[in-house]
Short mmCIF file of C-alpha atoms and ligand atoms in Angstrom, two decimals:
data_model
loop_
_atom_site.label_atom_id
_atom_site.label_comp_id
_atom_site.label_asym_id
_atom_site.label_seq_id
_atom_site.Cartn_x
_atom_site.Cartn_y
_atom_site.Cartn_z
CA UNK A 26 71.69 -39.93 57.82
CA UNK A 27 72.11 -43.68 57.60
CA UNK A 28 73.32 -45.73 60.51
CA UNK A 29 72.75 -49.16 59.02
CA UNK A 30 76.35 -50.32 58.98
CA UNK A 31 77.48 -48.56 62.13
CA UNK A 32 78.71 -50.47 65.13
CA UNK A 33 78.57 -49.69 68.82
CA UNK A 34 80.25 -50.83 71.99
CA UNK A 35 79.11 -50.21 75.57
CA UNK A 36 81.34 -50.54 78.62
CA UNK A 37 79.42 -50.61 81.89
CA UNK A 38 80.73 -49.78 85.35
CA UNK A 39 78.88 -49.84 88.65
CA UNK A 40 75.72 -51.42 89.96
CA UNK A 41 72.78 -53.36 88.57
CA UNK A 42 70.96 -50.11 87.78
CA UNK A 43 73.72 -49.18 85.40
CA UNK A 44 73.66 -52.64 83.86
CA UNK A 45 69.92 -52.37 83.37
CA UNK A 46 70.34 -48.88 81.84
CA UNK A 47 73.03 -50.19 79.49
CA UNK A 48 70.70 -52.92 78.26
CA UNK A 49 68.09 -50.27 77.49
CA UNK A 50 70.56 -48.07 75.66
CA UNK A 51 71.78 -51.09 73.66
CA UNK A 52 68.15 -51.73 72.71
CA UNK A 53 67.75 -48.14 71.55
CA UNK A 54 70.97 -48.26 69.51
CA UNK A 55 69.91 -51.49 67.82
CA UNK A 56 66.54 -49.98 66.97
CA UNK A 57 68.49 -47.16 65.34
CA UNK A 58 70.32 -49.73 63.20
CA UNK A 59 73.57 -49.99 65.12
CA UNK A 60 75.18 -53.41 65.50
CA UNK A 61 77.11 -54.66 68.50
CA UNK A 62 80.90 -54.74 68.20
CA UNK A 63 82.72 -56.93 70.69
CA UNK A 64 85.91 -54.96 70.09
CA UNK A 65 85.57 -51.35 71.27
CA UNK A 66 88.29 -50.27 68.85
CA UNK A 67 86.18 -51.39 65.87
CA UNK A 68 83.13 -49.47 67.05
CA UNK A 69 81.84 -46.24 65.48
CA UNK A 70 80.03 -45.34 68.67
CA UNK A 71 81.54 -45.91 72.08
CA UNK A 72 79.45 -45.51 75.20
CA UNK A 73 80.81 -45.54 78.74
CA UNK A 74 78.12 -46.00 81.34
CA UNK A 75 79.90 -44.79 84.44
CA UNK A 76 79.87 -45.12 88.22
CA UNK A 77 81.04 -42.63 90.81
CA UNK A 78 80.27 -44.46 94.05
CA UNK A 79 83.98 -44.49 94.98
CA UNK A 80 86.92 -42.60 93.63
CA UNK A 81 88.60 -45.66 92.06
CA UNK A 82 85.44 -46.39 90.04
CA UNK A 83 85.52 -42.85 88.71
CA UNK A 84 89.23 -42.82 87.90
CA UNK A 85 88.89 -45.96 85.79
CA UNK A 86 86.63 -44.09 83.41
CA UNK A 87 89.15 -41.35 82.76
CA UNK A 88 91.83 -43.79 81.68
CA UNK A 89 89.43 -45.50 79.24
CA UNK A 90 88.28 -42.13 77.91
CA UNK A 91 91.80 -40.96 77.30
CA UNK A 92 92.42 -43.85 74.92
CA UNK A 93 89.23 -43.33 72.91
CA UNK A 94 89.77 -39.57 72.74
CA UNK A 95 93.09 -40.27 71.05
CA UNK A 96 91.42 -42.58 68.54
CA UNK A 97 88.98 -39.81 67.67
CA UNK A 98 91.84 -37.75 66.25
CA UNK A 99 92.42 -40.47 63.64
CA UNK A 100 88.75 -41.27 63.17
CA UNK A 101 86.81 -38.01 63.48
CA UNK A 102 83.43 -39.65 62.86
CA UNK A 103 83.81 -41.72 66.01
CA UNK A 104 81.02 -40.87 68.48
CA UNK A 105 81.92 -40.92 72.18
CA UNK A 106 79.19 -40.94 74.80
CA UNK A 107 79.55 -40.82 78.58
CA UNK A 108 76.42 -41.72 80.48
CA UNK A 109 75.65 -42.71 84.06
CA UNK A 110 76.71 -41.30 87.39
CA UNK A 111 80.05 -39.67 86.55
CA UNK A 112 78.34 -37.96 83.61
CA UNK A 113 75.68 -36.60 85.96
CA UNK A 114 78.20 -35.57 88.61
CA UNK A 115 80.65 -33.85 86.28
CA UNK A 116 78.36 -32.58 83.51
CA UNK A 117 80.05 -29.83 81.50
CA UNK A 118 83.27 -30.26 83.44
CA UNK A 119 83.70 -33.55 81.61
CA UNK A 120 83.66 -31.74 78.28
CA UNK A 121 86.38 -29.42 79.49
CA UNK A 122 88.42 -32.39 80.64
CA UNK A 123 87.81 -34.45 77.48
CA UNK A 124 86.79 -32.07 74.65
CA UNK A 125 86.49 -35.00 72.22
CA UNK A 126 83.26 -36.12 73.88
CA UNK A 127 80.06 -35.86 71.85
CA UNK A 128 77.45 -36.55 74.49
CA UNK A 129 77.39 -36.41 78.29
CA UNK A 130 74.13 -37.72 79.70
CA UNK A 131 72.89 -38.44 83.22
CA UNK A 132 71.06 -41.64 84.17
CA UNK A 133 67.65 -39.97 84.07
CA UNK A 134 68.14 -39.41 80.34
CA UNK A 135 68.72 -43.08 79.51
CA UNK A 136 65.50 -43.50 77.55
CA UNK A 137 66.19 -40.30 75.56
CA UNK A 138 69.36 -41.64 73.96
CA UNK A 139 67.97 -41.58 70.42
CA UNK A 140 66.90 -37.91 70.63
CA UNK A 141 70.19 -36.91 72.16
CA UNK A 142 72.19 -38.73 69.49
CA UNK A 143 70.13 -37.06 66.81
CA UNK A 144 71.32 -33.72 68.20
CA UNK A 145 74.89 -35.01 68.09
CA UNK A 146 74.53 -36.17 64.48
CA UNK A 147 73.16 -32.71 63.67
CA UNK A 148 76.54 -31.38 64.71
CA UNK A 149 76.14 -30.52 68.38
CA UNK A 150 78.09 -31.37 71.47
CA UNK A 151 75.40 -32.25 73.99
CA UNK A 152 75.16 -32.25 77.78
CA UNK A 153 71.94 -33.69 79.25
CA UNK A 154 72.04 -33.59 83.02
CA UNK A 155 69.00 -31.54 84.05
CA UNK A 156 66.54 -33.41 86.29
CA UNK A 157 63.64 -34.86 84.31
CA UNK A 158 60.59 -36.96 84.83
CA UNK A 159 61.77 -40.37 83.63
CA UNK A 160 59.87 -41.46 80.53
CA UNK A 161 58.26 -44.86 80.46
CA UNK A 162 60.42 -46.94 78.22
CA UNK A 163 59.10 -47.91 74.83
CA UNK A 164 62.18 -49.61 73.41
CA UNK A 165 63.03 -53.22 74.01
CA UNK A 166 66.23 -53.60 75.99
CA UNK A 167 68.94 -55.83 74.57
CA UNK A 168 69.34 -58.03 77.63
CA UNK A 169 72.65 -59.75 78.28
CA UNK A 170 71.04 -62.92 79.60
CA UNK A 171 68.15 -64.93 78.16
CA UNK A 172 67.33 -66.44 81.56
CA UNK A 173 67.38 -63.65 84.14
CA UNK A 174 66.23 -60.07 83.68
CA UNK A 175 66.31 -56.84 85.64
CA UNK A 176 63.23 -54.70 86.01
CA UNK A 177 63.48 -51.19 87.42
CA UNK A 178 60.67 -50.43 89.80
CA UNK A 179 61.88 -47.20 91.38
CA UNK A 180 64.52 -44.75 90.17
CA UNK A 181 66.49 -42.36 92.34
CA UNK A 182 66.87 -42.10 96.11
CA UNK A 183 65.52 -39.63 98.67
CA UNK A 184 67.81 -40.73 101.50
CA UNK A 185 70.73 -38.58 102.40
CA UNK A 186 73.33 -40.99 103.73
CA UNK A 187 76.22 -38.67 104.46
CA UNK A 188 78.80 -40.65 102.45
CA UNK A 189 76.72 -41.33 99.37
CA UNK A 190 76.70 -39.71 95.95
CA UNK A 191 73.67 -41.60 94.63
CA UNK A 192 70.94 -39.02 95.49
CA UNK A 193 73.03 -36.35 93.74
CA UNK A 194 73.45 -38.39 90.58
CA UNK A 195 70.24 -40.40 90.37
CA UNK A 196 67.80 -37.72 91.49
CA UNK A 197 64.61 -38.03 93.52
CA UNK A 198 62.57 -41.18 93.84
CA UNK A 199 60.32 -41.96 90.88
CA UNK A 200 58.28 -45.15 91.05
CA UNK A 201 56.98 -46.82 87.92
CA UNK A 202 53.32 -47.78 88.04
CA UNK A 203 52.47 -51.37 88.99
CA UNK A 204 50.80 -51.75 85.60
CA UNK A 205 53.91 -50.70 83.67
CA UNK A 206 56.05 -53.05 85.77
CA UNK A 207 53.67 -55.96 85.28
CA UNK A 208 53.48 -55.37 81.53
CA UNK A 209 57.27 -55.50 81.32
CA UNK A 210 57.42 -58.71 83.36
CA UNK A 211 54.72 -60.31 81.22
CA UNK A 212 56.77 -59.52 78.12
CA UNK A 213 59.87 -60.97 79.80
CA UNK A 214 57.89 -64.12 80.63
CA UNK A 215 56.67 -64.45 77.03
CA UNK A 216 60.26 -64.16 75.80
CA UNK A 217 61.20 -67.20 77.90
CA UNK A 218 63.04 -65.57 80.81
CA UNK A 219 62.68 -67.45 84.09
CA UNK A 220 63.81 -64.99 86.73
CA UNK A 221 63.32 -61.29 87.37
CA UNK A 222 65.09 -59.05 89.84
CA UNK A 223 63.15 -55.94 90.78
CA UNK A 224 65.55 -53.03 91.14
CA UNK A 225 65.71 -49.87 93.19
CA UNK A 226 68.46 -48.11 95.15
CA UNK A 227 66.05 -48.10 98.06
CA UNK A 228 63.43 -50.54 96.90
CA UNK A 229 61.49 -50.30 100.16
CA UNK A 230 60.58 -46.77 99.12
CA UNK A 231 58.64 -48.17 96.17
CA UNK A 232 55.28 -46.48 95.76
CA UNK A 233 55.61 -43.69 98.29
CA UNK A 234 55.57 -41.15 95.47
CA UNK A 235 52.53 -42.76 93.81
CA UNK A 236 49.03 -41.49 94.66
CA UNK A 237 46.67 -43.32 96.99
CA UNK A 238 46.48 -44.47 100.62
CA UNK A 239 44.60 -47.36 102.24
CA UNK A 240 41.91 -46.76 104.89
CA UNK A 241 44.61 -47.51 107.52
CA UNK A 242 46.71 -44.68 106.09
CA UNK A 243 49.30 -46.89 104.42
CA UNK A 244 50.52 -46.13 100.91
CA UNK A 245 48.39 -47.99 98.44
CA UNK A 246 51.35 -49.17 96.44
CA UNK A 247 54.22 -50.75 98.37
CA UNK A 248 56.87 -53.28 97.46
CA UNK A 249 54.85 -55.93 99.29
CA UNK A 250 51.75 -55.14 97.24
CA UNK A 251 53.84 -55.13 94.09
CA UNK A 252 55.14 -58.64 94.84
CA UNK A 253 51.58 -59.93 95.17
CA UNK A 254 50.56 -58.04 92.04
CA UNK A 255 53.25 -59.50 89.75
CA UNK A 256 53.60 -62.91 91.35
CA UNK A 257 51.43 -64.91 88.97
CA UNK A 258 53.04 -63.73 85.72
CA UNK A 259 53.27 -66.74 83.48
CA UNK A 260 56.68 -68.18 82.69
CA UNK A 261 58.47 -66.41 85.54
CA UNK A 262 59.68 -68.94 88.11
CA UNK A 263 61.70 -66.78 90.44
CA UNK A 264 61.45 -63.23 91.73
CA UNK A 265 64.19 -61.33 93.54
CA UNK A 266 64.50 -57.71 94.60
CA UNK A 267 67.27 -55.34 95.70
CA UNK A 268 68.37 -53.18 97.48
CA UNK A 269 66.55 -53.20 100.82
CA UNK A 270 66.99 -50.46 103.41
CA UNK A 271 66.82 -51.50 107.10
CA UNK A 272 65.03 -48.29 107.97
CA UNK A 273 61.92 -49.22 105.97
CA UNK A 274 62.05 -53.02 105.90
CA UNK A 275 58.72 -54.40 107.19
CA UNK A 276 57.48 -57.64 108.68
CA UNK A 277 54.68 -57.49 106.14
CA UNK A 278 57.30 -57.79 103.41
CA UNK A 279 58.97 -60.72 105.17
CA UNK A 280 55.59 -62.49 105.42
CA UNK A 281 54.95 -61.94 101.73
CA UNK A 282 58.33 -63.43 100.86
CA UNK A 283 57.62 -66.47 103.01
CA UNK A 284 54.17 -66.86 101.51
CA UNK A 285 54.87 -66.31 97.82
CA UNK A 286 56.57 -69.38 96.34
CA UNK A 287 58.34 -67.56 93.49
CA UNK A 288 60.03 -65.01 95.74
CA UNK A 289 63.48 -66.36 96.57
CA UNK A 290 64.71 -66.61 100.16
CA UNK A 291 67.51 -64.16 99.64
CA UNK A 292 67.73 -60.70 101.17
CA UNK A 293 70.27 -58.04 100.34
CA UNK A 294 70.11 -55.57 103.21
CA UNK A 295 73.17 -53.34 103.58
CA UNK A 296 73.96 -52.37 107.18
CA UNK A 297 77.07 -50.23 106.46
CA UNK A 298 78.28 -50.24 110.08
CA UNK A 299 77.66 -52.26 113.25
CA UNK A 300 78.12 -49.21 115.48
CA UNK A 301 75.21 -46.98 116.48
CA UNK A 302 77.25 -43.78 116.68
CA UNK A 303 78.66 -44.34 113.19
CA UNK A 304 75.21 -45.26 111.85
CA UNK A 305 73.90 -42.01 113.24
CA UNK A 306 76.62 -39.98 111.60
CA UNK A 307 75.94 -41.83 108.37
CA UNK A 308 72.25 -40.75 108.73
CA UNK A 309 71.08 -44.29 108.23
CA UNK A 310 68.10 -44.05 110.54
CA UNK A 311 68.41 -47.38 112.39
CA UNK A 312 70.50 -49.04 115.09
CA UNK A 313 72.40 -52.30 114.97
CA UNK A 314 69.75 -53.69 117.35
CA UNK A 315 67.04 -52.94 114.81
CA UNK A 316 69.11 -54.53 112.07
CA UNK A 317 69.55 -57.67 114.17
CA UNK A 318 65.80 -57.80 114.83
CA UNK A 319 65.09 -57.69 111.10
CA UNK A 320 67.42 -60.62 110.45
CA UNK A 321 65.90 -62.53 113.39
CA UNK A 322 62.41 -62.01 112.00
CA UNK A 323 63.48 -63.14 108.54
CA UNK A 324 64.97 -66.27 110.06
CA UNK A 325 61.84 -66.95 112.10
CA UNK A 326 59.79 -67.05 108.91
CA UNK A 327 62.48 -68.58 106.68
CA UNK A 328 65.15 -70.30 108.76
CA UNK A 329 67.34 -71.01 105.74
CA UNK A 330 67.18 -67.56 104.13
CA UNK A 331 70.40 -66.18 102.68
CA UNK A 332 71.45 -62.79 103.90
CA UNK A 333 73.83 -60.49 102.08
CA UNK A 334 74.78 -56.89 102.75
CA UNK A 335 77.19 -54.03 102.12
CA UNK A 336 79.48 -52.45 104.69
CA UNK A 337 81.86 -49.52 104.77
CA UNK A 338 85.00 -49.39 106.90
CA UNK A 339 86.96 -46.30 107.82
CA UNK A 340 84.08 -43.82 107.82
CA UNK A 341 85.40 -40.43 109.09
CA UNK A 342 86.02 -40.62 112.82
CA UNK A 343 85.44 -44.39 113.07
CA UNK A 344 87.41 -45.59 116.10
CA UNK A 345 88.98 -49.01 116.45
CA UNK A 346 86.24 -49.90 118.91
CA UNK A 347 83.50 -48.79 116.53
CA UNK A 348 85.08 -50.81 113.74
CA UNK A 349 85.10 -53.83 116.07
CA UNK A 350 81.34 -53.43 116.43
CA UNK A 351 81.12 -54.02 112.68
CA UNK A 352 83.24 -57.15 113.08
CA UNK A 353 80.97 -58.24 115.90
CA UNK A 354 77.84 -57.83 113.79
CA UNK A 355 79.41 -59.84 110.98
CA UNK A 356 80.49 -62.50 113.47
CA UNK A 357 76.98 -62.71 114.98
CA UNK A 358 74.84 -62.61 111.83
CA UNK A 359 76.90 -64.83 109.57
CA UNK A 360 76.38 -63.31 106.14
CA UNK A 361 76.29 -65.46 103.04
CA UNK A 362 77.96 -62.61 101.20
CA UNK A 363 79.15 -59.16 102.19
CA UNK A 364 80.32 -56.43 99.81
CA UNK A 365 82.89 -54.42 101.68
CA UNK A 366 84.49 -51.10 100.86
CA UNK A 367 86.88 -48.63 102.37
CA UNK A 368 85.23 -45.24 102.79
CA UNK A 369 85.92 -42.96 99.83
CA UNK A 370 85.14 -39.22 100.15
CA UNK A 371 82.77 -38.20 97.36
CA UNK A 372 82.25 -34.72 95.94
CA UNK A 373 79.14 -32.97 97.20
CA UNK A 374 78.55 -35.31 100.16
CA UNK A 375 78.65 -34.05 103.77
CA UNK A 376 81.14 -36.57 105.16
CA UNK A 377 83.72 -35.74 102.51
CA UNK A 378 84.55 -32.41 104.15
CA UNK A 379 84.51 -33.56 107.76
CA UNK A 380 87.73 -33.46 109.73
CA UNK A 381 88.83 -36.78 111.14
CA UNK A 382 89.30 -38.54 107.80
CA UNK A 383 91.19 -41.75 108.44
CA UNK A 384 94.48 -42.64 106.80
CA UNK A 385 94.55 -45.00 103.82
CA UNK A 386 96.58 -47.42 105.96
CA UNK A 387 93.92 -47.61 108.65
CA UNK A 388 91.17 -48.03 106.09
CA UNK A 389 92.93 -50.79 104.17
CA UNK A 390 93.96 -52.56 107.37
CA UNK A 391 90.33 -52.61 108.54
CA UNK A 392 89.12 -53.70 105.12
CA UNK A 393 91.51 -56.66 105.17
CA UNK A 394 90.48 -57.69 108.65
CA UNK A 395 86.81 -57.49 107.73
CA UNK A 396 87.28 -59.41 104.48
CA UNK A 397 89.13 -62.13 106.32
CA UNK A 398 86.21 -62.59 108.71
CA UNK A 399 83.66 -62.42 105.87
CA UNK A 400 85.36 -65.29 104.02
CA UNK A 401 85.43 -67.43 107.16
CA UNK A 402 81.77 -66.78 107.90
CA UNK A 403 80.69 -67.33 104.27
CA UNK A 404 82.53 -70.67 104.25
CA UNK A 405 80.67 -71.62 107.42
CA UNK A 406 77.37 -70.61 105.85
CA UNK A 407 78.18 -72.69 102.75
CA UNK A 408 78.57 -75.81 104.89
CA UNK A 409 74.83 -76.06 105.36
CA UNK A 410 74.44 -76.89 101.67
CA UNK A 411 76.66 -79.99 101.84
CA UNK A 412 74.75 -83.10 100.77
CA UNK A 413 71.53 -81.15 100.29
CA UNK A 414 69.45 -81.06 97.11
CA UNK A 415 69.12 -77.48 95.86
CA UNK A 416 67.10 -76.04 92.99
CA UNK A 417 69.46 -74.38 90.51
CA UNK A 418 68.34 -72.17 87.62
CA UNK A 419 70.89 -72.75 84.87
CA UNK A 420 72.18 -69.50 83.39
CA UNK A 421 75.32 -70.31 81.46
CA UNK A 422 78.37 -72.44 80.88
CA UNK A 423 81.06 -72.48 83.55
CA UNK A 424 83.60 -70.26 81.78
CA UNK A 425 86.47 -72.12 83.43
CA UNK A 426 85.22 -75.64 82.65
CA UNK A 427 83.05 -76.01 79.55
CA UNK A 428 81.82 -79.46 80.61
CA UNK A 429 79.98 -77.74 83.43
CA UNK A 430 77.06 -75.36 83.60
CA UNK A 431 76.49 -72.66 86.19
CA UNK A 432 73.45 -71.27 87.88
CA UNK A 433 72.20 -70.07 91.22
CA UNK A 434 70.33 -71.60 94.11
CA UNK A 435 67.28 -69.77 95.38
CA UNK A 436 69.58 -68.37 98.06
CA UNK A 437 71.75 -66.91 95.25
CA UNK A 438 74.78 -69.22 95.74
CA UNK A 439 76.68 -69.73 92.49
CA UNK A 440 76.53 -73.48 91.70
CA UNK A 441 78.37 -75.59 89.12
CA UNK A 442 77.58 -79.08 87.87
CA UNK A 443 78.34 -81.31 84.87
CA UNK A 444 75.97 -80.80 81.96
CA UNK A 445 75.36 -79.50 78.45
CA UNK A 446 74.40 -75.83 78.34
CA UNK A 447 72.40 -76.32 75.12
CA UNK A 448 70.09 -78.70 76.91
CA UNK A 449 69.99 -77.06 80.30
CA UNK A 450 69.97 -73.29 79.77
CA UNK A 451 66.94 -71.79 81.52
CA UNK A 452 66.03 -75.08 83.22
CA UNK A 453 65.46 -75.59 86.93
CA UNK A 454 67.59 -78.51 87.99
CA UNK A 455 67.65 -80.29 91.33
CA UNK A 456 71.31 -80.59 92.23
CA UNK A 457 72.85 -82.59 95.04
CA UNK A 458 75.65 -80.49 96.53
CA UNK A 459 78.92 -82.41 96.80
CA UNK A 460 81.49 -79.62 97.30
CA UNK A 461 81.18 -76.34 99.12
CA UNK A 462 83.41 -73.26 99.00
CA UNK A 463 82.95 -69.86 100.64
CA UNK A 464 81.09 -68.28 97.73
CA UNK A 465 80.20 -71.17 95.41
CA UNK A 466 79.08 -74.79 95.31
CA UNK A 467 79.54 -77.85 93.09
CA UNK A 468 77.08 -80.69 92.77
CA UNK A 469 75.54 -83.38 90.61
CA UNK A 470 72.18 -83.16 88.85
CA UNK A 471 69.36 -85.24 90.27
CA UNK A 472 66.35 -84.09 88.30
CA UNK A 473 65.62 -81.58 85.54
CA UNK A 474 62.37 -79.68 85.54
CA UNK A 475 60.92 -77.65 82.70
CA UNK A 476 58.87 -75.48 85.01
CA UNK A 477 57.48 -75.33 88.49
CA UNK A 478 53.90 -76.48 88.86
CA UNK A 479 51.70 -73.39 88.97
N1 SAH B 24 71.16 -48.06 98.10
C1 SAH B 24 71.99 -48.99 98.71
C2 SAH B 24 73.44 -48.91 98.31
C3 SAH B 24 73.87 -48.09 97.18
S1 SAH B 24 75.58 -47.87 96.88
C4 SAH B 24 71.90 -48.79 100.23
O1 SAH B 24 71.32 -47.88 100.69
O2 SAH B 24 72.44 -49.59 100.93
C5 SAH B 24 76.29 -49.46 97.11
C6 SAH B 24 77.23 -49.54 98.25
O3 SAH B 24 78.38 -48.77 98.03
C7 SAH B 24 76.68 -49.03 99.55
O4 SAH B 24 75.88 -49.95 100.19
C8 SAH B 24 77.93 -48.72 100.34
O5 SAH B 24 78.33 -49.83 101.09
C9 SAH B 24 78.94 -48.41 99.26
N2 SAH B 24 79.29 -46.99 99.25
C10 SAH B 24 78.48 -45.96 98.96
N3 SAH B 24 79.13 -44.78 99.09
C11 SAH B 24 80.39 -45.09 99.46
C12 SAH B 24 81.56 -44.31 99.76
N4 SAH B 24 81.53 -43.00 99.71
N5 SAH B 24 82.68 -44.97 100.13
C13 SAH B 24 82.70 -46.31 100.20
N6 SAH B 24 81.63 -47.09 99.93
C14 SAH B 24 80.50 -46.49 99.56
FE1 SF4 B 25 73.02 -43.97 98.96
FE2 SF4 B 25 71.78 -44.12 101.26
FE3 SF4 B 25 70.37 -43.80 99.01
FE4 SF4 B 25 71.57 -46.12 99.51
S1 SF4 B 25 69.90 -45.21 100.69
S2 SF4 B 25 71.60 -44.99 97.59
S3 SF4 B 25 73.44 -45.50 100.55
S4 SF4 B 25 71.80 -42.33 99.93
FE1 F3S B 26 77.59 -46.39 90.84
FE2 F3S B 26 75.65 -44.88 90.08
FE3 F3S B 26 75.19 -47.40 90.72
S1 F3S B 26 77.29 -44.27 91.40
S2 F3S B 26 76.76 -47.82 92.24
S3 F3S B 26 76.39 -46.69 89.03
S4 F3S B 26 73.87 -45.66 91.11
#
C-alpha cells in the first residue's frame, strides 16, 4: 500500500499530555509518508485526540465525529481515528455509537499508531484500549513550536481523586528512565529549542515506580534528582514542569528550583478546594494549611515566584461556607493564574454517584464568583511587573498585531512587544514592562541575548 500522497489532520482536545501525544502521532504519520492538511475536510486521515475530563469536553468530540462520519459515506477511503481519553473510556461503545470509525485507541497506545493503522489498512476495525507497558518512543515528534517543547517524564496516575477520570483513562504510573528523558532533551537542544516542560499528571510521583533507593530510604530517582540530571543539557535555557501535587511536593524540590538557574520560578500546583472537609472527600490527601505552607516555603526561597493552580467549584455536597473557604484561599494566596471549573460528574468515578449533587445554577453562580475574584487577584499580581525588566523567550508573532512578537516571562506571563519575529524567534530578550493586564503584559525591548552564559 502506498501512502505517499495521503494527507492527515489532527484535532487535539484536552491537556498538555494530549498535545504532546498528538505531536508524537503526527511524527509517526509523517514517517509513514502522510502530509499535514490544514483543512480537515481535505484530509484522507482524520484523527481526534480526545479529552474526557468534563462532560462538555467529551460532547464536543461527538459533534465533530458526526460530521466526519457523514463525509465517510461519500469518501469511503477516509480513515477516522479516535485516540486519547474518550477513546479509552468508551472503547467499543464508541464503535457502536459511530460505526464509521476505523480505529479507537487509548493514550497508552500512542506510540503504536503505525502498527494499529497497518491493521486498519489490512481491512480491520480496531480497538486498542488494553493496558500496556508504554514503549519508549523511537519516532521523532512533529512539534508545533520550534522554541518550546514538551517532554513526558511520567505517564498515568495512581491517585484516586474521587472526581477524576484520569486514572481510569491514563492507567497506572509509568516513569521513563532518566537516561531516556535526557537523550530526548539533548536532541531537543540540538534542534535549537530553548525551553522544555517536563510533563506528568502527578509529576511529583516521578521515579517511584523505578528501581533503587538511597541509603536514607528515599527513591533513587525523584523529580528533584531528574532536574539536576538534565539541567546542563546544552542549548536548553529554561526548564519547567507540571503538574505538581500538594501531597508530595517537597522542600527539597523547592530548593532545587531556587538553586538551578534554568528552572523557571513558576509553580503549577492545583489545590482544587480551600476547604478541608471537601479536600478529604476529594481524597486529595492534604489540608488547606499544608497547601498554604507549601506556597509560603516557595516564597521564602523565591519571593517573586509565580503560582498557578486549578480549582473545582460545586463538588457534591459543597456548602456555601465551604465554597467561601475556596474564595478565602484565593484571596489570601493571590494566584497569578487559576484554572477554574464547575464540577462535572464523570463515568466510573466515585463522586459521580453520590447524592447531594448541586444544581447547575449553584455551580455556575459559584464559578462566576470565583472567576471574578481570580481576575482581580491576577491583575493585582500583574502590577508587580510594571516598570520592571523581564526576560522574555520569544515564541511567535502576536496574532492580533503582526508588528509585535509574543513570548513568556520566566514566571509564565504572556508578554508582547514590538519586534520582527524573523529576527527574534527563540531569542531571550530583556523587556521593560510598560503595560500590565490581568493575564498579560506589554513592554519594550531593552536587550537581545542569543543565549544565557553557561
Ligand atoms: N493531575 C492534576 C490535574 C489533572 S486534570 C492534579 O492532580 O491536579 C486537570 C484539572 O481538571 C484538575 O486539576 C481539576 O481541577 C479539573 N477536573 C478534573 N476532574 C474534574 C471534574 N470531574 N469536574 C470538574 N473539573 C475537573
Ligand atoms: Fe486526577 Fe487526582 Fe490524578 Fe490529578 S492526581 S490526575 S486530579 S486522580
Ligand atoms: Fe483530558 Fe485526558 Fe488530559 S481526560 S485533561 S486529555 S489526561
